[in-house]
Coordinates of N, CA and C in Angstrom, one line a residue:
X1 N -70.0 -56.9 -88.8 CA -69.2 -57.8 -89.6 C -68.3 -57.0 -90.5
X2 N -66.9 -57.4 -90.6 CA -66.0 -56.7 -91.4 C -66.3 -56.7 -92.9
X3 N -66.3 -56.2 -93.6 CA -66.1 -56.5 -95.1 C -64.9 -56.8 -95.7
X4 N -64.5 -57.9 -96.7 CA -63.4 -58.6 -96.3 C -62.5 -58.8 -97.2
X5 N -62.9 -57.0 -97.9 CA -61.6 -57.0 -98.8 C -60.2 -56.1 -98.6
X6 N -60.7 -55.5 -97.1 CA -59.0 -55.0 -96.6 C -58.6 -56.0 -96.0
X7 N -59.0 -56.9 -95.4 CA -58.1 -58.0 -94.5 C -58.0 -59.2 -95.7
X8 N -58.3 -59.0 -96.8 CA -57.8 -60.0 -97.8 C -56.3 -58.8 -98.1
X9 N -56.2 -57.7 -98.6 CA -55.1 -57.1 -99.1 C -54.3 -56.8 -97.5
X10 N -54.6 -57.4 -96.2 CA -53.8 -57.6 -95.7 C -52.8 -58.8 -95.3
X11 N -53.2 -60.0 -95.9 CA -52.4 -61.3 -95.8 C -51.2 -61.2 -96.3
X12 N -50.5 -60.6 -97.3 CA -49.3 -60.3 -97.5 C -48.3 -60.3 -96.0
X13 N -48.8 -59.1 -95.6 CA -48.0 -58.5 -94.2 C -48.1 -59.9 -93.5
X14 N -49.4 -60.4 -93.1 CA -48.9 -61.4 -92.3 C -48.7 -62.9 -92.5
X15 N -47.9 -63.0 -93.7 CA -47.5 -64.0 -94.4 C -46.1 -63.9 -94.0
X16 N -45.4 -62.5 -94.2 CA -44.2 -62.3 -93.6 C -44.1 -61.9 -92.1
X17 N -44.9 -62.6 -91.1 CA -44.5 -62.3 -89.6 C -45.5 -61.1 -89.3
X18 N -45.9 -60.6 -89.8 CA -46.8 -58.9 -89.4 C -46.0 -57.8 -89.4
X19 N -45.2 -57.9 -90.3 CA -44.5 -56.6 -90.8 C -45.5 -55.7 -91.6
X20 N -45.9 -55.3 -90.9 CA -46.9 -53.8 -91.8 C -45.9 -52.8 -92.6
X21 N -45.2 -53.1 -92.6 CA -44.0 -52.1 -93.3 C -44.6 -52.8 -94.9
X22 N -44.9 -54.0 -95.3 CA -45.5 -54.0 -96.6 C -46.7 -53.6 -97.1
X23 N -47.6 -53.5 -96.5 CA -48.9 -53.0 -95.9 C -49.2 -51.5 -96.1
X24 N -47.9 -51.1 -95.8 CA -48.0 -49.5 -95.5 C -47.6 -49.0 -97.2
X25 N -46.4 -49.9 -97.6 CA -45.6 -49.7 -98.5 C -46.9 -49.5 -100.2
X26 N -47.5 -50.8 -100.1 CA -48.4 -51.1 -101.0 C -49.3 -50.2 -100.9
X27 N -50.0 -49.5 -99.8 CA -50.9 -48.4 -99.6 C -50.2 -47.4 -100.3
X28 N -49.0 -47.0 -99.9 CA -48.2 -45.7 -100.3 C -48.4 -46.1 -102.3
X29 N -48.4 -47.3 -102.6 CA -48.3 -47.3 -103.9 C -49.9 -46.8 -104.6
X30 N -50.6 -47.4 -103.9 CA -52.3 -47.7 -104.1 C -52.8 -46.0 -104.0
X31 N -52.0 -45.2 -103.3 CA -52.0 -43.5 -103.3 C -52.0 -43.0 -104.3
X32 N -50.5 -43.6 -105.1 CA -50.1 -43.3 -106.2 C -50.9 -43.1 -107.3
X33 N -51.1 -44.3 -107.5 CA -52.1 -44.7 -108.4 C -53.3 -44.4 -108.3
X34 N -53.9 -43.4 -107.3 CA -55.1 -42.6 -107.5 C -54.9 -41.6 -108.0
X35 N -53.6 -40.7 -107.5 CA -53.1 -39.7 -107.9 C -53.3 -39.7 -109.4
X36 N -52.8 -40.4 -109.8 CA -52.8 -41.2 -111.3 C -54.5 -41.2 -112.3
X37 N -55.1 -41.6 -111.5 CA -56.5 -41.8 -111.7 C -57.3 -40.2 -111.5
X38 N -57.1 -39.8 -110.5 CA -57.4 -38.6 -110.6 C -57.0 -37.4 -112.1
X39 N -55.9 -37.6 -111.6 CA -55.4 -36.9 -113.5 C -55.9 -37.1 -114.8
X40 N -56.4 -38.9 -114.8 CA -57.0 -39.2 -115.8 C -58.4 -38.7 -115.8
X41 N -59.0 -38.5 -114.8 CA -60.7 -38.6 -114.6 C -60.8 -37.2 -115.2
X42 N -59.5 -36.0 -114.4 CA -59.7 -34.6 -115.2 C -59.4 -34.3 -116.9
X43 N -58.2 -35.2 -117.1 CA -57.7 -35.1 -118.6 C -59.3 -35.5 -119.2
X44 N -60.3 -36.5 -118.9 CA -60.9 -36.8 -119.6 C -62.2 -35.6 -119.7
X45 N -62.4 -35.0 -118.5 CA -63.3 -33.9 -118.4 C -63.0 -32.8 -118.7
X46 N -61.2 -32.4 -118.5 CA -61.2 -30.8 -118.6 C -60.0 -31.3 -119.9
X47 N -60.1 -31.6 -120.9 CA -58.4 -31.6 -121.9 C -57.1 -31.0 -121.5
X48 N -57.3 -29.9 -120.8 CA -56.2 -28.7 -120.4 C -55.1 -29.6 -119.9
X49 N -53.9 -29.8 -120.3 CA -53.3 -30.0 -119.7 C -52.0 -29.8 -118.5
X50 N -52.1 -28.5 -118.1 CA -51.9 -26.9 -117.9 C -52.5 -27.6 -116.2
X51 N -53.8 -27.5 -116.5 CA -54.4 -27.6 -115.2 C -54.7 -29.0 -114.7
X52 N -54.4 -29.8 -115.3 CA -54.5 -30.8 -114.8 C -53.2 -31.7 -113.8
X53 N -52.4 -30.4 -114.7 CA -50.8 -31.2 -113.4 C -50.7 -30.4 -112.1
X54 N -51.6 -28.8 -112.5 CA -51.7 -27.9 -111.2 C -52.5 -29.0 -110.3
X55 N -53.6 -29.8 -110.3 CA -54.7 -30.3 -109.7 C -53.5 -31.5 -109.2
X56 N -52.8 -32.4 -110.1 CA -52.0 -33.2 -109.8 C -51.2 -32.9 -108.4
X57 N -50.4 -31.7 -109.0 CA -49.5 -31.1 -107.6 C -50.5 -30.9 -106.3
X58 N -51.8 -30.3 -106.3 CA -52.6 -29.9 -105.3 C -52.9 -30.9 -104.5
X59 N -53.0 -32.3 -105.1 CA -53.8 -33.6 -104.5 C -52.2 -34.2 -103.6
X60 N -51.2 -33.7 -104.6 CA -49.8 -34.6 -104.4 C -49.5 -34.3 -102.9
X61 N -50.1 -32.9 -102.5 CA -49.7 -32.1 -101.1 C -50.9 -32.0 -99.7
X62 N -51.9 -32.7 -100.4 CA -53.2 -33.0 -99.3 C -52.5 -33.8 -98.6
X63 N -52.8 -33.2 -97.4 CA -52.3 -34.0 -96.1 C -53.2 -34.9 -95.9
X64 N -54.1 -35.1 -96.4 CA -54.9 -36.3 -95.8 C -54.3 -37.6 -96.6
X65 N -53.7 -37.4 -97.9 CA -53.2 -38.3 -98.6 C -51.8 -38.8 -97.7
X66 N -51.1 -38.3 -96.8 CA -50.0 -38.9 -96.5 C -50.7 -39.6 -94.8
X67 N -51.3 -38.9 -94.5 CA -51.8 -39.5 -93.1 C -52.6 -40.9 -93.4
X68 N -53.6 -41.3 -94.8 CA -54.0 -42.4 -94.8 C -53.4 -43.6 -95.3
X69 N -52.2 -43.2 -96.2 CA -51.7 -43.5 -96.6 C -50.6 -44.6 -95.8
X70 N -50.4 -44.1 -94.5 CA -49.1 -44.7 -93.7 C -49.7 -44.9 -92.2
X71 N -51.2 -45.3 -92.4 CA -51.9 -46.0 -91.5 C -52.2 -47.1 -91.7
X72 N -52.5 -48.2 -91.3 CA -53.2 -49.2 -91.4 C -54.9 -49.2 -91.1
X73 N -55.2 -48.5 -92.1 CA -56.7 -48.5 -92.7 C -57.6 -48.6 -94.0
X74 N -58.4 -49.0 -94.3 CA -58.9 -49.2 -95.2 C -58.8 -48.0 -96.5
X75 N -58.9 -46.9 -96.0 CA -59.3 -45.8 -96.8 C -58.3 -45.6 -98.2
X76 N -57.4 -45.7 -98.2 CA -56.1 -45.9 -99.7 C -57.6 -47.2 -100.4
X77 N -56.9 -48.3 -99.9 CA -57.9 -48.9 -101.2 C -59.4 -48.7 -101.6
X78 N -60.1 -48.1 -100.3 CA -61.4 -47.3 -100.5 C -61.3 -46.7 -102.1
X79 N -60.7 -45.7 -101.6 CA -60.3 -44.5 -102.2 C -59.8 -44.7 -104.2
X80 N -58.9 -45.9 -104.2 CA -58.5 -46.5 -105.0 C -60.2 -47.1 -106.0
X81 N -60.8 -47.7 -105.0 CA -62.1 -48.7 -105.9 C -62.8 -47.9 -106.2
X82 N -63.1 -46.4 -105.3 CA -64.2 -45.5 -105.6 C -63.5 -44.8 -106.8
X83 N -62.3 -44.5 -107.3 CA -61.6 -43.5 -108.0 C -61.9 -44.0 -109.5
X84 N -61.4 -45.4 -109.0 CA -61.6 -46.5 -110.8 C -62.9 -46.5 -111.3
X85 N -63.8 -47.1 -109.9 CA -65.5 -46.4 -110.9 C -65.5 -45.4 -111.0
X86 N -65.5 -44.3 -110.6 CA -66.2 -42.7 -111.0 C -65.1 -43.1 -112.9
X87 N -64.0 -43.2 -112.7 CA -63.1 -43.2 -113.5 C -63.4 -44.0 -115.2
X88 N -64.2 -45.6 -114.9 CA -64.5 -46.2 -115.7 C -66.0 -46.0 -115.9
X89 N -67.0 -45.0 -115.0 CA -67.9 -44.7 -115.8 C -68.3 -43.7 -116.1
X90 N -67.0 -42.6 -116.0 CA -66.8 -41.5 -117.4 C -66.5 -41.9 -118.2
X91 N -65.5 -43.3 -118.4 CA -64.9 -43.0 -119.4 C -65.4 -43.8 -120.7
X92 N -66.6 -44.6 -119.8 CA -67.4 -45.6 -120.6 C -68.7 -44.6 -120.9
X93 N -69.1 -43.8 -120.1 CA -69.9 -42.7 -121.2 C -69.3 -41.7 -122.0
X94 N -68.5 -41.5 -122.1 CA -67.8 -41.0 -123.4 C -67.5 -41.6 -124.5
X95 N -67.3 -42.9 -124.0 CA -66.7 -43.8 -125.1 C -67.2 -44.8 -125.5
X96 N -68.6 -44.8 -125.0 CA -70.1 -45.7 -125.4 C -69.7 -47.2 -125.5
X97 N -68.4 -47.5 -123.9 CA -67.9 -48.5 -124.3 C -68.6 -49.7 -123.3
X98 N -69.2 -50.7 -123.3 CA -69.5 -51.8 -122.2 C -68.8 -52.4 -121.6
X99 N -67.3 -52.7 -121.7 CA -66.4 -53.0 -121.0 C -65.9 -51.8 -120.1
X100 N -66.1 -50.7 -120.0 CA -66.3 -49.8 -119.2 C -67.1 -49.8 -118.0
X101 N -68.4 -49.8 -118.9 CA -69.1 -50.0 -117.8 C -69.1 -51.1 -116.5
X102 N -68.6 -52.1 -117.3 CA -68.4 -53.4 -116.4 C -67.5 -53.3 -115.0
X103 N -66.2 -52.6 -116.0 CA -65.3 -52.2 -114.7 C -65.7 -51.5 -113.8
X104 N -66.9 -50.2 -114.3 CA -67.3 -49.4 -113.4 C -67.9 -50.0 -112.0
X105 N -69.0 -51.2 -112.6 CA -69.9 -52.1 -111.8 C -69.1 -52.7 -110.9
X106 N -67.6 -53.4 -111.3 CA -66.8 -54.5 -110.5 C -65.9 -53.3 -109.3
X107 N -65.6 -52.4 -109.8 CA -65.0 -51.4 -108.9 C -65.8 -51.0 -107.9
X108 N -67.2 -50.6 -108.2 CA -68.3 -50.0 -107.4 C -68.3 -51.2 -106.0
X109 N -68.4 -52.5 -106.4 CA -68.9 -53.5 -105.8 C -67.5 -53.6 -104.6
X110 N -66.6 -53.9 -105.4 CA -65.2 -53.5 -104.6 C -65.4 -52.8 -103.5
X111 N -65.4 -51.5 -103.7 CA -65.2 -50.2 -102.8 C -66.2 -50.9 -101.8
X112 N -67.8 -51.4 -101.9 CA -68.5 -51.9 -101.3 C -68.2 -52.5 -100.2
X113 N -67.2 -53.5 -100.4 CA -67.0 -54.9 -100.0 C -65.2 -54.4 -99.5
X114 N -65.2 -53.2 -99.0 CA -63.7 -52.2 -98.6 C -64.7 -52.1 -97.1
X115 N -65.2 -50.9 -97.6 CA -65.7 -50.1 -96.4 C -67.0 -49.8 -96.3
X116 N -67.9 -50.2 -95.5 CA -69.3 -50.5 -95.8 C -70.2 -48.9 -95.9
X117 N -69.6 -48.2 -95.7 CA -70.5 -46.8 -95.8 C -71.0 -46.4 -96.9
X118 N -70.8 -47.7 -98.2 CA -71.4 -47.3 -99.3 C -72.7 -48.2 -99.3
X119 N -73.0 -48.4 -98.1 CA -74.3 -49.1 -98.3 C -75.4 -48.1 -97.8
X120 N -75.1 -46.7 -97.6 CA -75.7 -45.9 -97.5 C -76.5 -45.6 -98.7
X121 N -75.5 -45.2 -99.9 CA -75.8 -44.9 -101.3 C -76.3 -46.4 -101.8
X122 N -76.4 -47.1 -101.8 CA -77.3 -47.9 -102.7 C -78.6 -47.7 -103.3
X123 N -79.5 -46.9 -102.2 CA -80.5 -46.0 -102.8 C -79.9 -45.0 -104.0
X124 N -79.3 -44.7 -104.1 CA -78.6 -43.4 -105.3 C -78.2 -44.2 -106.4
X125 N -77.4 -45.3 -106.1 CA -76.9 -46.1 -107.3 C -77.9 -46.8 -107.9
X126 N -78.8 -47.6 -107.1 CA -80.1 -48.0 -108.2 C -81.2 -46.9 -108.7
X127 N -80.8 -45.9 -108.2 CA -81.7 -44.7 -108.9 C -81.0 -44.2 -109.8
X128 N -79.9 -43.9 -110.3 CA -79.0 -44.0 -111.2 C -79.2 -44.6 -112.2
X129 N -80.4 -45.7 -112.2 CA -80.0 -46.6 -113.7 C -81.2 -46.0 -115.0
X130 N -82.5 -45.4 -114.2 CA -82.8 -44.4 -115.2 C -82.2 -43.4 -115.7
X131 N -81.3 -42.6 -115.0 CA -80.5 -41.8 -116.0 C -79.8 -42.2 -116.8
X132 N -79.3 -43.8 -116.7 CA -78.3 -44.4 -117.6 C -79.3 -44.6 -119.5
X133 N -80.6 -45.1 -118.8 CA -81.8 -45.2 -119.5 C -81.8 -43.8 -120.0
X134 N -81.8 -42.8 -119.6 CA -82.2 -41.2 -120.6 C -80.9 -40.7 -121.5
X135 N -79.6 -41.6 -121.0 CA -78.0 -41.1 -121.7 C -78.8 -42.0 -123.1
X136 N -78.8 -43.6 -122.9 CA -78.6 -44.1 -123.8 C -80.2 -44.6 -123.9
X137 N -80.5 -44.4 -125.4 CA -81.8 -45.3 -125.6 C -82.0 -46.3 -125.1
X138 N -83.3 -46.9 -124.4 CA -82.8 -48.7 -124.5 C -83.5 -49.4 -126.0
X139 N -83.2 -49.0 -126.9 CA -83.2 -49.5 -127.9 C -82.1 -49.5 -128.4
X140 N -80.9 -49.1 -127.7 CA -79.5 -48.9 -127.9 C -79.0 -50.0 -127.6
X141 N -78.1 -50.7 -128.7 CA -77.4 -52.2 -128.2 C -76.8 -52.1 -126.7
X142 N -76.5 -50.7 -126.2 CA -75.7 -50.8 -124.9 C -76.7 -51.0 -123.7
X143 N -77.9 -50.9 -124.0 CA -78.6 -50.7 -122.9 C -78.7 -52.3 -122.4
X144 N -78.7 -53.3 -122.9 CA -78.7 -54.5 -122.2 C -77.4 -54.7 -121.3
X145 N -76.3 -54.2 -121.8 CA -75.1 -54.3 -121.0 C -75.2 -53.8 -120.2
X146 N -75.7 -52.0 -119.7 CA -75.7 -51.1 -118.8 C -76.7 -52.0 -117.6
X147 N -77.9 -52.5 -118.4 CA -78.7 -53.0 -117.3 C -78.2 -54.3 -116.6
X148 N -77.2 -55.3 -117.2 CA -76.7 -56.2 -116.9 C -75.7 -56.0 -115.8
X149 N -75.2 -54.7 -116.0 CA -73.8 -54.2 -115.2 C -74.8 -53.7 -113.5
X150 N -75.6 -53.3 -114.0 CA -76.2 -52.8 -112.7 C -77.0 -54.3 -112.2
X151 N -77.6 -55.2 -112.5 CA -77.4 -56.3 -111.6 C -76.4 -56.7 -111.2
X152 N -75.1 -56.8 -111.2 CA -74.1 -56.9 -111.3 C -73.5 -56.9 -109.8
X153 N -73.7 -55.5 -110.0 CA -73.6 -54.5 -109.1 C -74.3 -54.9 -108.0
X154 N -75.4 -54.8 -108.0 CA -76.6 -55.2 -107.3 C -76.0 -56.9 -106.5
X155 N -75.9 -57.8 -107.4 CA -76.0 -59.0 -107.0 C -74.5 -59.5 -106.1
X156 N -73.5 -58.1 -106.9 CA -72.0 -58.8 -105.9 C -72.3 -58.1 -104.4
X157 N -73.1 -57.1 -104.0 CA -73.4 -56.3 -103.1 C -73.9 -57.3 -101.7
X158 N -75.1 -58.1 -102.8 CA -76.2 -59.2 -102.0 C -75.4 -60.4 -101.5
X159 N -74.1 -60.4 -102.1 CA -73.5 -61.7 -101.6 C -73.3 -61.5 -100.6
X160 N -72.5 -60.6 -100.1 CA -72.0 -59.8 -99.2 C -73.1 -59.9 -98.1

């Protein structure tokens, strides 16, 4: 069974006749904006910002980035859902924020519901929520959110 969130971000193209020229286009954008995300995930880990546009340029010239990019495959918005979680849950343990977290949870489930090889890791992600438990006390107001976000997670996976 497909997972049915690339052939939902493909209705566009075939709203206009199956011109994949839009398809490809929006991918090429969806690139972008990992590029983008990437930058952000390092600024937030390494400050430097020196090396963080070297890393920029380095990603800008991976050839894997222009070959998936101007195929009609899943992997750009893969790529895009996994980037925003890793992305929103650095940036929600740094910044001890629960709307972070949340995004992290809705992205994760995304990427899920892209390309199913993240049902491999499901084992890893619910073993993940004890360490969320040793970051933050659960006597910590966040810990009901953290644990909320990981059913979340869990439950948009099961719909599927």
């Amino acid at each position: 069974r497909r997972p049915p969130v690339y052939p939902l971000f493909l209705i566009p193209s075939q709203l206009f006749g199956g011109i994949w020229f839009i398809s490809i286009f929006l991918q090429n954008l969806i690139s972008l904006l990992t590029y983008g995300l990437f930058l952000r995930i390092y600024q937030l880990l390494y400050p430097k910002k020196q090396l963080s546009i070297f890393l920029f340029v380095f990603l800008l010239f991976y050839p894997a980035q222009f070959i998936y990019a101007n195929l009609i495959m899943s992997e750009s918005l893969f790529q895009l859902f996994l980037t925003s979680s890793l992305y929103f849950g650095i940036r929600g343990e740094k910044e001890k924020n629960e709307r972070d977290f949340f995004l992290h949870a809705v992205c994760l489930a995304a990427a899920l519901l892209t390309k199913p090889v993240l049902y491999l890791f499901i084992p890893s992600f619910i073993s993940l929520f004890p360490f969320y438990i040793y970051i933050f006390n659960p006597l910590s107001p966040y810990f009901p959110f953290i644990f909320m976000y990981s059913l979340l997670y869990l439950s948009l996976t099961l719909l599927y």
